[in-house]
């Protein structure tokens, strides 16, 4: 059956084909250039940050530790030796730190004190038995 159209209408003309070919060639050329530029930029960034990391690691030092807490006015005094519990004044057994202040006591002494008063006996900061941390050698 013939629909009244000639076959030449379905074949693209040479000018359209040549334009399409040139457009594809230009896109391929642009893609080649953009890939080369992208790789160059990536390698430059990698080099730059590597050099910064090398030079920066020598200058950065950890911050100094905080100043130790001092006993609160009205709190119990600290013994002269670090091995003595401030509550019972004996050599610490089963050492534990009070989480709110960091002072170290016998576990039994600090647990009973915090359960009874709800605060660190040295710093008088509020604390709970859940804040007590056992220390292991």
Coordinates of C-alpha atoms in Angstrom, one line a residue:
X1 CA 0.0 0.0 0.0
X2 CA 1.1 3.5 -0.8
X3 CA 0.4 6.3 1.6
X4 CA 1.3 9.1 -0.6
X5 CA 4.7 9.8 0.9
X6 CA 7.9 9.3 -1.0
X7 CA 10.8 7.4 0.6
X8 CA 13.0 10.5 0.4
X9 CA 11.0 12.0 3.3
X10 CA 12.2 9.3 5.7
X11 CA 15.9 9.6 4.9
X12 CA 17.6 12.5 6.6
X13 CA 19.3 15.0 4.3
X14 CA 23.1 15.2 4.0
X15 CA 23.2 18.6 5.7
X16 CA 21.4 17.3 8.8
X17 CA 23.7 14.3 8.9
X18 CA 26.9 16.4 8.6
X19 CA 25.6 18.8 11.3
X20 CA 24.8 15.9 13.6
X21 CA 28.3 14.3 13.0
X22 CA 30.0 17.6 13.7
X23 CA 28.0 18.1 17.0
X24 CA 29.0 14.6 18.1
X25 CA 32.6 15.2 17.3
X26 CA 32.6 18.4 19.2
X27 CA 31.0 16.7 22.2
X28 CA 33.6 14.0 22.2
X29 CA 36.5 16.6 22.0
X30 CA 35.0 18.5 24.9
X31 CA 34.6 15.3 26.9
X32 CA 38.3 14.4 26.3
X33 CA 39.4 17.9 27.5
X34 CA 37.2 17.9 30.5
X35 CA 38.5 14.5 31.6
X36 CA 42.1 15.6 31.4
X37 CA 41.3 18.8 33.3
X38 CA 39.3 16.9 35.9
X39 CA 42.2 14.4 36.6
X40 CA 44.6 17.3 36.8
X41 CA 42.4 19.2 39.3
X42 CA 42.0 16.1 41.4
X43 CA 45.7 15.3 41.5
X44 CA 46.5 18.9 42.4
X45 CA 44.0 18.9 45.2
X46 CA 45.4 15.6 46.5
X47 CA 48.9 17.0 46.5
X48 CA 47.8 20.3 48.1
X49 CA 46.0 18.6 51.0
X50 CA 48.8 16.0 51.5
X51 CA 51.4 18.8 51.8
X52 CA 49.1 20.7 54.3
X53 CA 48.7 17.5 56.4
X54 CA 52.4 16.9 56.5
X55 CA 53.3 20.5 57.5
X56 CA 50.4 20.8 59.9
X57 CA 51.1 17.6 61.9
X58 CA 54.4 19.0 63.2
X59 CA 52.8 22.2 64.6
X60 CA 49.7 20.8 66.3
X61 CA 50.1 19.6 69.8
X62 CA 47.5 18.4 72.2
X63 CA 46.0 20.9 74.6
X64 CA 47.4 21.0 78.1
X65 CA 45.5 19.0 80.8
X66 CA 43.0 21.0 82.9
X67 CA 44.0 22.3 86.3
X68 CA 43.2 19.8 89.1
X69 CA 40.1 20.6 91.2
X70 CA 40.7 22.1 94.6
X71 CA 38.6 20.9 97.6
X72 CA 35.6 23.0 98.2
X73 CA 35.3 25.1 101.3
X74 CA 33.4 22.9 103.8
X75 CA 34.5 19.6 102.0
X76 CA 36.8 17.1 103.6
X77 CA 40.5 17.8 103.3
X78 CA 42.8 15.8 101.0
X79 CA 45.5 13.7 102.6
X80 CA 49.1 14.3 101.8
X81 CA 49.6 10.9 100.0
X82 CA 47.7 10.1 96.8
X83 CA 47.4 6.5 98.0
X84 CA 45.2 7.4 101.0
X85 CA 41.4 7.6 100.8
X86 CA 40.2 11.0 102.0
X87 CA 37.2 9.5 103.7
X88 CA 38.7 6.6 105.8
X89 CA 42.3 7.9 105.8
X90 CA 43.6 4.4 105.1
X91 CA 45.5 3.2 102.0
X92 CA 42.8 2.9 99.3
X93 CA 41.4 -0.5 98.6
X94 CA 39.5 -1.1 95.4
X95 CA 40.0 2.5 94.2
X96 CA 37.1 4.3 92.6
X97 CA 36.7 7.8 91.1
X98 CA 33.9 10.2 91.8
X99 CA 32.6 11.1 88.3
X100 CA 31.6 14.6 89.1
X101 CA 35.0 15.6 90.6
X102 CA 37.6 13.0 89.7
X103 CA 38.8 12.5 93.2
X104 CA 39.7 8.9 94.1
X105 CA 38.5 7.0 97.2
X106 CA 37.9 3.5 98.3
X107 CA 35.0 2.1 96.4
X108 CA 33.1 1.2 99.6
X109 CA 33.7 4.6 101.2
X110 CA 32.6 6.7 98.2
X111 CA 29.6 4.5 97.5
X112 CA 28.3 4.8 101.0
X113 CA 29.0 8.6 101.1
X114 CA 27.3 9.3 97.8
X115 CA 24.3 7.1 98.7
X116 CA 23.9 8.9 102.0
X117 CA 24.6 12.6 100.9
X118 CA 24.3 12.6 97.1
X119 CA 27.5 14.7 96.6
X120 CA 31.3 14.3 96.4
X121 CA 32.7 14.7 100.0
X122 CA 35.7 16.7 98.7
X123 CA 34.2 19.0 96.0
X124 CA 30.6 19.0 97.3
X125 CA 29.4 18.6 93.7
X126 CA 26.2 16.7 93.3
X127 CA 26.7 13.1 92.1
X128 CA 25.0 9.7 92.1
X129 CA 26.2 6.2 92.6
X130 CA 26.0 5.7 88.8
X131 CA 28.8 8.4 88.4
X132 CA 31.2 6.3 90.5
X133 CA 33.9 4.6 88.3
X134 CA 36.1 1.8 89.5
X135 CA 39.7 2.1 88.7
X136 CA 41.8 -0.9 87.6
X137 CA 45.6 -1.2 87.6

